[in-house]
Amino acid sequence: MTNVVVVLADDMGWGDLGCYGSAIPTPNVDRLAAEGVRATDCHSASAVCTPSRYALMTGRYAWRGPLKNFVLMGHGPAIIEPDRPTLASVLGDAGYTCGAFGKWHLGLGWRHTDGSVRSAFTPGAPLHDDLETDFGRDIDYTAPVTGGPTSLGFDRFFGIAGSLDMPPYAFIDQDRTVGVPSKEKEVYLTEQRPGLQADGFREQDADVAFTRAAVAFVEEQTGPFLCYLAPSAPHRPNVPPDFIAGRSGLGDRADGVCLVDWAVGELRAALERTGRLDDTLFIVTSDNGAVTYFTDDGDPARHAPNGDWRGQKGDLWDGGHREPFIARWPGRIPAGSVVDAPICLTDVLPTAAAAAGRSVACEDGRDILPVLTGAEPGDPERPIVHHSLGGRFALRAGRWKAIFSAGSGGGFSEPSISDLFATGTGKAHAAPPWDAAHPRGQLYDVAEDPRETTNLWDQHPAVVAALYARLREICRDPGSGLPFDVGLSA
């Protein structure tokens, strides 16, 4: 049986890897690409991490569930429904042993000191209240968490709850923190939020620890397995370990990309040692685009982490969600091949299931093994929904891409999520508005204008209307709570 390895980097852009034209040295990923396939038109299901990860795990856009915009904090409630098939549960049912290592960021059932456990599925449940409360100081960290990886099909988990910039600053082993986060964090790095830490937790150790745990898991297996490794790099704060620091020559963030490449090399070496490499579907990708507005992350004139695509993390422009995607599977995927057809990270679940000899129906994902293997060309007209940090929508179908919002759609580019908060229209718990009386947005012919420079919204109202109707049809879900109940007539 075919093993499955998925490496999901954090905030690694389309232009960060050598095989996509980057100057950052990434020899391990580049070798996978040379021995397999590289996709040029892969998109994450959201331009930010929590909803993107939900989609990869479930084959389903996250806005169909409780999370309509923004992301969870480290103490956010579990947002994957307990009975929903996941990448791990589907492969587990096929006889696979499943391990997850690194950043989870899909919520957990933390027990509070009053004995309560928050649920994301209660109508009106707040999902983002860590922005306004005490950042987890009312959590009973001696109690196990629920609703996490080991509740959703994974046999083994070692990682962190959210990102390295949010509490609790502690590792989680299976369903318990390693140590008890009981004291205020001693040293705050760039962008880190206040909160509690456990003794001995150091950010620069995190990705090395995740990788070593993943390698140990691979080496222990005697039967088919899924290994899901989600490094925190190159998400801020970038604190590469000493053996990586300076490797890129382009700063700490670029060194974080080198750290991801190192992790890929370590997993490959483990597969080679155990004789499993050529029996493994090995996928490397990222959850969303790179943030580019931080001046300390590097000079964009020397390195453009999102390539030539417009925008950055959080945005509806392609820089927010167009991702690197490399897959290696000798004997099935031709070496050195390239796929230009549009694909989405919702496709990972059904594709991995197909590699395991299973078929699974997903609302939004497709089995793209025939595309990756060259048996089929892919569908150039495939509609893919894009979703921003601020909860705005875009639809790409064939040569046309319609963005149903002004600017970035409430991403990190102007008008940004900060502007939405300032005007009171972007509160994380609010439904994203759509002004039918005065519709405004953007339309791009991405075949002729792939960098999204010329807005054709006013020139092609029939195309806009058709794409909006198609988006409404895709989003039609009585339980989704989405604001697609008005026409585009004005």
Coordinates of C-alpha atoms in Angstrom, one line a residue:
M1 CA 0.0 0.0 0.0
T2 CA 1.1 3.5 -0.7
N3 CA 2.2 5.7 2.2
V4 CA 1.3 9.4 2.2
V5 CA 3.4 12.3 3.5
V6 CA 2.1 15.8 3.4
V7 CA 4.3 18.8 4.4
L8 CA 2.3 22.0 4.9
A9 CA 4.5 25.0 5.4
D10 CA 3.1 28.1 7.1
D11 CA 3.0 31.4 5.0
M12 CA 5.4 30.0 2.4
G13 CA 4.6 31.8 -0.9
W14 CA 4.5 30.7 -4.5
G15 CA 7.9 32.3 -5.1
D16 CA 9.8 31.0 -2.1
L17 CA 11.2 27.8 -3.5
G18 CA 14.1 27.3 -5.9
C19 CA 12.0 25.2 -8.3
Y20 CA 9.7 28.2 -8.6
G21 CA 12.5 30.6 -9.4
S22 CA 13.6 31.7 -5.9
A23 CA 17.2 32.5 -4.9
I24 CA 16.6 30.7 -1.6
P25 CA 18.4 27.4 -1.6
T26 CA 15.8 24.6 -1.3
P27 CA 17.6 21.6 -2.7
N28 CA 15.5 18.9 -1.0
V29 CA 12.2 20.3 -2.3
D30 CA 13.7 21.0 -5.7
R31 CA 14.8 17.4 -5.9
L32 CA 11.3 16.2 -5.2
A33 CA 10.0 18.5 -8.0
A34 CA 12.7 17.1 -10.4
E35 CA 11.6 13.6 -9.5
G36 CA 7.9 14.4 -9.6
V37 CA 5.4 17.1 -10.6
R38 CA 5.2 20.8 -9.9
A39 CA 1.9 22.6 -10.1
T40 CA 1.8 26.3 -11.3
D41 CA -1.8 27.1 -10.6
C42 CA -2.5 25.6 -7.1
H43 CA -4.6 27.6 -4.7
S44 CA -5.2 27.3 -1.0
A45 CA -8.9 27.3 0.0
S46 CA -8.4 30.5 2.0
A47 CA -5.8 33.3 2.1
V48 CA -5.2 32.6 5.8
C49 CA -4.2 29.6 7.9
T50 CA -7.1 28.2 10.0
P51 CA -9.7 28.0 7.1
S52 CA -7.1 26.8 4.7
R53 CA -6.1 23.9 7.1
Y54 CA -9.8 23.0 7.6
A55 CA -10.2 22.7 3.9
L56 CA -7.1 20.5 3.5
M57 CA -8.2 18.2 6.3
T58 CA -11.8 17.9 5.2
G59 CA -12.0 18.6 1.4
R60 CA -14.5 21.3 2.3
Y61 CA -14.4 25.1 2.3
A62 CA -14.2 26.3 5.8
W63 CA -16.9 28.9 5.4
R64 CA -19.4 26.0 5.1
G65 CA -18.7 25.5 8.8
P66 CA -18.7 27.8 11.8
L67 CA -15.7 29.9 10.7
K68 CA -16.8 32.7 8.3
N69 CA -13.7 34.9 8.4
F70 CA -10.5 35.6 10.2
V71 CA -8.6 32.8 12.1
L72 CA -8.7 31.1 15.5
M73 CA -6.4 32.0 18.3
G74 CA -4.5 29.4 20.3
H75 CA -7.4 28.8 22.6
G76 CA -10.1 28.8 19.9
P77 CA -12.7 26.0 20.0
A78 CA -12.4 23.0 17.7
I79 CA -14.1 23.8 14.4
I80 CA -14.0 20.4 12.6
E81 CA -17.3 18.7 13.3
P82 CA -16.8 15.5 15.4
D83 CA -18.4 13.2 12.8
R84 CA -16.8 14.8 9.7
P85 CA -14.4 12.6 7.6
T86 CA -10.9 13.9 7.7
L87 CA -7.7 13.1 5.9
A88 CA -6.7 11.0 8.9
S89 CA -10.0 9.2 9.5
V90 CA -10.4 8.3 5.9
L91 CA -6.9 6.8 5.7
G92 CA -7.3 5.3 9.1
D93 CA -10.4 3.4 7.9
A94 CA -8.2 2.1 5.1
G95 CA -5.8 0.6 7.6
Y96 CA -3.3 3.4 7.8
T97 CA -1.5 4.6 11.0
C98 CA -1.8 8.4 11.0
G99 CA 0.5 11.0 12.6
A100 CA 0.3 14.8 12.8
F101 CA 3.2 16.9 13.8
G102 CA 3.5 20.7 14.2
K103 CA 1.0 23.5 13.9
W104 CA -2.6 22.4 14.4
H105 CA -4.5 25.7 14.4
L106 CA -8.0 24.1 14.0
G107 CA -9.1 24.7 17.5
L108 CA -9.2 22.4 20.6
G109 CA -11.6 21.7 23.4
W110 CA -9.8 23.4 26.2
R111 CA -11.3 22.9 29.7
H112 CA -11.8 26.2 31.6
T113 CA -11.3 26.5 35.3
D114 CA -15.1 26.6 35.8
G115 CA -15.3 23.2 34.1
S116 CA -16.8 24.4 30.8
V117 CA -15.5 23.5 27.3
R118 CA -16.5 25.9 24.5
S119 CA -18.2 24.6 21.4
A120 CA -17.9 26.2 18.0
F121 CA -21.2 24.7 17.0
T122 CA -23.5 26.5 19.4
P123 CA -25.5 29.1 17.4
G124 CA -23.8 32.4 17.9
A125 CA -20.8 31.0 19.6
P126 CA -17.9 33.4 19.7
L127 CA -14.8 32.1 17.8
H128 CA -12.5 35.0 18.1
D129 CA -12.9 36.2 21.7
D130 CA -9.2 35.6 22.5
L131 CA -8.8 39.0 20.9
E132 CA -10.7 40.6 23.8
T133 CA -10.1 38.3 26.8
D134 CA -7.3 37.1 29.0
F135 CA -5.5 34.9 26.4
G136 CA -6.1 31.6 28.2
R137 CA -5.4 32.4 31.7
D138 CA -8.7 30.8 32.7
I139 CA -7.7 27.4 31.2
D140 CA -7.2 24.3 33.3
Y141 CA -4.0 23.1 31.5
T142 CA -3.9 19.9 33.6
A143 CA -7.0 18.6 31.8
P144 CA -6.8 16.9 28.4
V145 CA -8.0 18.7 25.3
T146 CA -10.8 17.4 23.2
G147 CA -11.7 17.8 19.5
G148 CA -8.1 17.8 18.3
P149 CA -6.0 15.5 16.1
T150 CA -6.4 12.4 18.3
S151 CA -10.2 12.9 18.2
L152 CA -10.3 13.2 14.4
G153 CA -8.4 10.1 13.2
F154 CA -4.7 10.7 14.1
D155 CA -3.1 8.0 16.2
R156 CA -0.2 10.3 17.1
F157 CA 0.1 14.1 17.6
F158 CA 3.0 16.3 18.7
G159 CA 2.7 20.0 18.0
I160 CA 1.3 23.3 19.1
A161 CA -2.2 24.6 19.3
G162 CA -1.9 27.6 17.0
S163 CA 1.0 29.7 15.7
L164 CA 4.2 30.6 17.4
D165 CA 2.9 34.1 17.9
M166 CA 0.0 33.1 20.1
P167 CA -0.4 31.4 23.5
P168 CA -0.3 28.9 25.0
Y169 CA 3.4 28.8 24.6
A170 CA 3.7 25.0 25.1
F171 CA 4.0 21.8 23.1
I172 CA 1.1 19.4 23.1
D173 CA 1.7 15.6 23.1
Q174 CA -1.4 13.7 22.1
D175 CA -4.1 15.5 24.1
R176 CA -2.1 17.2 26.9
T177 CA 0.4 20.1 27.1
V178 CA 4.0 19.2 27.8
G179 CA 4.3 20.8 31.2
V180 CA 1.7 23.3 32.5
P181 CA 1.7 26.8 31.1
S182 CA 1.6 28.5 34.4
K183 CA 3.7 31.6 34.2
E184 CA 3.8 34.7 32.1
K185 CA 5.9 34.4 29.0
E186 CA 9.4 35.6 29.8
V187 CA 10.6 37.0 26.4
Y188 CA 8.3 38.2 23.7
L189 CA 9.4 37.9 20.1
T190 CA 8.1 39.8 17.1
E191 CA 4.3 39.9 16.9
Q192 CA 3.8 37.5 19.9
R193 CA 0.6 38.0 21.9
P194 CA 0.6 38.0 25.7
G195 CA 0.0 34.8 27.6
L196 CA 1.3 31.8 29.6
Q197 CA 4.2 29.5 28.8
A198 CA 5.4 26.1 30.0
D199 CA 8.9 25.7 31.4
G200 CA 11.5 24.9 28.7
F201 CA 9.4 26.0 25.7
R202 CA 11.6 27.8 23.1
E203 CA 10.3 28.9 19.7
Q204 CA 13.6 28.1 17.9
D205 CA 13.3 24.4 19.0
A206 CA 9.7 24.0 17.6
D207 CA 10.2 22.9 14.0
V208 CA 13.2 20.8 14.8
A209 CA 11.2 19.0 17.5
F210 CA 8.2 18.5 15.1
T211 CA 10.5 17.1 12.4
R212 CA 12.3 14.7 14.7
A213 CA 9.0 13.5 16.0
A214 CA 7.7 12.9 12.5
V215 CA 10.9 11.1 11.5
A216 CA 10.6 8.8 14.6
F217 CA 7.0 8.1 13.6
V218 CA 8.0 7.2 10.0
E219 CA 10.8 4.9 11.2
E220 CA 8.5 3.1 13.6
Q221 CA 5.9 2.1 11.0
T222 CA 5.6 -1.4 9.7
G223 CA 2.4 -0.9 7.8
P224 CA 0.9 1.9 5.6
F225 CA 1.0 5.3 7.2
L226 CA 0.0 9.0 6.8
C227 CA 2.6 11.5 8.1
Y228 CA 1.3 15.1 8.2
L229 CA 4.0 17.6 9.1
A230 CA 3.0 21.2 9.5
P231 CA 6.1 23.4 10.3
S232 CA 5.6 26.8 11.8
A233 CA 8.2 28.3 9.4
P234 CA 8.3 30.7 7.7
H235 CA 5.5 32.3 9.7
R236 CA 6.5 35.0 12.1
P237 CA 8.3 35.1 14.5
N238 CA 11.2 33.7 12.4
V239 CA 13.8 32.3 14.8
P240 CA 15.7 29.7 12.8
P241 CA 17.9 27.3 14.8
D242 CA 21.7 27.9 14.7
F243 CA 22.4 25.3 12.1
I244 CA 20.0 27.1 9.7
A245 CA 20.6 30.7 10.6
G246 CA 22.2 32.6 7.7
R247 CA 21.8 29.8 5.2
S248 CA 19.7 31.8 2.7
G249 CA 21.7 35.0 2.9
L250 CA 18.4 36.8 2.6
G251 CA 17.4 37.2 6.3
D252 CA 15.5 35.2 9.0
R253 CA 12.3 34.7 7.0
A254 CA 14.1 33.2 4.0
D255 CA 16.1 31.1 6.5
G256 CA 12.7 29.8 7.6
V257 CA 12.1 28.5 4.1
C258 CA 15.4 26.8 4.4
L259 CA 14.2 25.2 7.6
V260 CA 11.1 23.8 5.8
D261 CA 13.5 22.4 3.1
W262 CA 15.6 20.8 5.8
A263 CA 12.5 19.2 7.3
V264 CA 11.6 17.8 3.9
G265 CA 15.1 16.4 3.6
E266 CA 14.9 14.7 7.0
L267 CA 11.7 13.0 6.1
R268 CA 13.1 11.9 2.8
A269 CA 16.1 10.4 4.5
A270 CA 13.9 8.5 7.0
L271 CA 11.9 7.1 4.1
E272 CA 15.1 6.0 2.3
R273 CA 16.5 4.4 5.5
T274 CA 13.3 2.4 5.9
G275 CA 13.0 1.5 2.2
R276 CA 9.7 3.3 1.9
L277 CA 10.5 6.3 -0.3
D278 CA 9.3 4.9 -3.6
D279 CA 6.2 3.6 -2.0
T280 CA 5.2 7.0 -0.8
L281 CA 3.1 9.9 -2.3
F282 CA 5.1 12.8 -1.0
I283 CA 3.4 16.2 -1.2
V284 CA 4.9 19.6 -0.2
T285 CA 2.7 22.8 -0.2
S286 CA 1.7 25.8 1.9
D287 CA -1.4 27.1 3.7
N288 CA -1.5 30.6 2.1
G289 CA 0.7 33.3 0.6
A290 CA 3.5 35.2 2.4
V291 CA 3.1 38.4 4.3
T292 CA 5.1 41.1 2.5
Y293 CA 4.5 44.3 4.4
F294 CA 6.9 43.6 7.3
T295 CA 10.1 45.5 6.4
D296 CA 12.2 43.2 8.7
D297 CA 11.2 40.1 6.7
G298 CA 13.5 41.0 3.8
D299 CA 13.9 43.3 0.8
P300 CA 11.2 42.4 -1.8
A301 CA 13.6 43.8 -4.4
R302 CA 16.0 41.0 -3.6
H303 CA 13.4 38.3 -3.1
A304 CA 9.6 38.3 -3.9
P305 CA 8.1 35.5 -1.8
N306 CA 4.8 35.5 -3.8
G307 CA 6.6 35.7 -7.1
D308 CA 5.1 38.2 -9.5
W309 CA 1.5 37.6 -8.3
R310 CA -0.3 40.6 -6.9
G311 CA -1.0 40.8 -3.2
Q312 CA 0.0 38.9 -0.1
K313 CA -1.4 36.7 2.7
G314 CA -5.0 37.5 3.5
D315 CA -5.7 39.0 0.1
L316 CA -8.1 37.9 -2.6
W317 CA -5.5 38.7 -5.2
D318 CA -3.4 35.6 -6.2
G319 CA -0.5 36.5 -3.9
G320 CA -2.8 35.6 -1.0
H321 CA -3.6 32.0 -2.1
R322 CA -1.6 30.8 -5.1
E323 CA 0.7 28.2 -3.6
P324 CA 3.6 26.0 -4.5
F325 CA 2.6 22.3 -4.8
I326 CA 5.1 19.5 -5.4
A327 CA 4.2 15.8 -5.5
R328 CA 6.5 12.8 -5.9
W329 CA 5.3 9.2 -6.5
P330 CA 7.7 7.2 -8.7
G331 CA 6.0 4.9 -11.2
R332 CA 2.9 7.0 -11.2
I333 CA 3.9 10.7 -11.4
P334 CA 6.3 11.4 -14.3
A335 CA 9.6 13.0 -13.2
G336 CA 10.1 16.6 -14.0
S337 CA 6.5 17.2 -15.1
V338 CA 4.4 20.3 -14.7
V339 CA 0.7 20.8 -14.2
D340 CA -0.8 24.1 -15.3
A341 CA -4.5 23.2 -14.7
P342 CA -6.1 24.9 -11.6
I343 CA -6.1 22.8 -8.5
C344 CA -7.0 23.5 -4.8
L345 CA -5.8 22.2 -1.5
T346 CA -9.4 20.9 -1.0
D347 CA -8.1 18.2 -3.4
V348 CA -5.5 16.7 -0.9
L349 CA -8.0 14.5 0.9
P350 CA -9.7 12.8 -2.1
T351 CA -6.3 12.5 -3.8
A352 CA -4.6 10.9 -0.8
A353 CA -7.6 8.6 -0.4
A354 CA -7.3 7.5 -4.1
A355 CA -3.6 6.8 -3.6
A356 CA -4.7 4.5 -0.7
G357 CA -7.2 2.8 -2.9
R358 CA -10.2 4.5 -1.4
S359 CA -12.8 6.8 -2.9
V360 CA -14.3 9.6 -0.9
A361 CA -16.9 12.2 -1.8
C362 CA -15.9 15.7 -0.8
E363 CA -18.1 18.8 -1.2
D364 CA -15.3 20.9 -2.7
G365 CA -12.3 18.6 -3.4
R366 CA -11.5 16.5 -6.4
D367 CA -9.3 13.5 -6.9
I368 CA -6.5 15.0 -9.0
L369 CA -4.3 11.9 -9.2
P370 CA -5.2 11.6 -13.0
V371 CA -3.9 15.2 -13.4
L372 CA -0.8 14.7 -11.4
T373 CA 0.1 11.5 -13.2
G374 CA -0.6 13.0 -16.7
A375 CA -3.5 10.6 -17.4
E376 CA -5.8 13.7 -17.7
P377 CA -5.1 17.3 -18.6
G378 CA -7.2 18.8 -15.8
D379 CA -10.1 21.2 -16.2
P380 CA -9.0 24.7 -17.2
E381 CA -12.6 26.0 -16.5
R382 CA -12.8 24.6 -13.0
P383 CA -14.4 27.2 -10.7
I384 CA -12.4 27.8 -7.5
V385 CA -13.7 30.0 -4.6
H386 CA -11.2 32.3 -3.0
H387 CA -11.8 33.6 0.5
S388 CA -9.9 36.5 2.3
L389 CA -8.9 37.2 5.9
G390 CA -11.9 39.6 6.1
G391 CA -14.3 37.0 4.8
R392 CA -14.8 38.4 1.3
F393 CA -15.2 36.2 -1.7
A394 CA -13.8 35.8 -5.2
L395 CA -14.4 33.3 -7.9
R396 CA -12.0 32.1 -10.6
A397 CA -13.5 30.2 -13.5
G398 CA -11.4 29.8 -16.7
R399 CA -10.0 33.1 -17.9
W400 CA -12.1 35.2 -15.6
K401 CA -11.7 36.1 -11.9
A402 CA -14.3 38.2 -10.1
I403 CA -13.5 39.7 -6.7
F404 CA -16.7 40.7 -4.9
S405 CA -15.0 43.4 -2.8
A406 CA -12.9 46.5 -3.1
G407 CA -9.1 46.2 -2.9
S408 CA -7.7 43.2 -1.2
G409 CA -11.0 42.1 0.3
G410 CA -9.9 42.8 3.8
G411 CA -6.5 41.1 3.6
F412 CA -3.2 42.6 4.6
S413 CA -3.0 44.9 1.5
E414 CA -5.0 48.1 1.2
P415 CA -7.9 48.3 2.1
S416 CA -6.7 46.0 4.8
I417 CA -8.3 44.1 7.7
S418 CA -7.2 47.0 9.9
D419 CA -9.3 49.4 7.8
L420 CA -12.3 47.1 8.2
F421 CA -11.9 47.0 12.0
A422 CA -11.6 50.8 12.1
T423 CA -14.9 51.2 10.3
G424 CA -16.7 48.6 12.3
T425 CA -17.4 46.4 9.3
G426 CA -14.7 43.8 9.8
K427 CA -15.3 42.5 13.3
A428 CA -14.1 38.9 13.3
H429 CA -17.5 37.5 14.3
A430 CA -19.6 39.6 11.8
A431 CA -21.0 38.2 8.6
P432 CA -19.1 39.7 5.6
P433 CA -21.3 42.3 4.0
W434 CA -22.3 42.5 0.3
D435 CA -23.9 45.7 -0.9
A436 CA -26.3 44.7 -3.6
A437 CA -27.7 48.2 -4.1
H438 CA -24.2 49.6 -4.9
P439 CA -22.2 46.6 -6.1
R440 CA -18.5 47.1 -6.5
G441 CA -15.7 44.8 -7.2
Q442 CA -13.0 43.7 -9.6
L443 CA -13.0 41.6 -12.7
Y444 CA -9.8 40.4 -14.3
D445 CA -9.0 38.4 -17.5
V446 CA -6.3 36.3 -15.9
A447 CA -5.4 34.7 -19.3
E448 CA -4.4 38.1 -20.6
D449 CA -3.7 39.9 -17.3
P450 CA -2.4 37.3 -14.8
R451 CA -1.0 40.0 -12.5
E452 CA -4.5 41.4 -12.0
T453 CA -3.6 45.0 -13.0
T454 CA -6.6 46.0 -15.2
N455 CA -10.1 46.0 -13.6
L456 CA -12.8 45.1 -16.2
W457 CA -15.7 45.1 -13.8
D458 CA -17.6 48.0 -15.6
Q459 CA -16.8 46.7 -19.1
H460 CA -18.2 43.2 -18.7
P461 CA -21.3 43.3 -16.4
A462 CA -22.7 40.1 -18.0
V463 CA -19.6 38.2 -17.0
V464 CA -19.7 39.6 -13.5
A465 CA -23.4 38.6 -13.1
A466 CA -22.7 35.1 -14.4
L467 CA -19.8 34.6 -12.0
Y468 CA -21.8 35.9 -9.1
A469 CA -24.6 33.6 -9.9
R470 CA -22.2 30.7 -10.1
L471 CA -20.6 31.7 -6.7
R472 CA -24.1 31.8 -5.1
E473 CA -24.8 28.4 -6.5
I474 CA -21.6 26.9 -5.1
C475 CA -22.2 28.6 -1.7
R476 CA -25.8 27.5 -1.5
D477 CA -25.9 25.8 1.9
P478 CA -28.7 26.4 4.3
G479 CA -26.4 26.0 7.3
S480 CA -23.6 28.2 6.0
G481 CA -25.1 31.5 7.0
L482 CA -23.5 33.3 4.1
P483 CA -25.0 36.5 2.7
F484 CA -25.8 35.3 -0.8
D485 CA -29.5 35.9 -0.7
V486 CA -29.6 39.0 -3.0
G487 CA -29.2 39.6 -6.7
L488 CA -26.6 41.6 -8.5
S489 CA -29.0 43.8 -10.4
A490 CA -28.1 47.4 -9.5

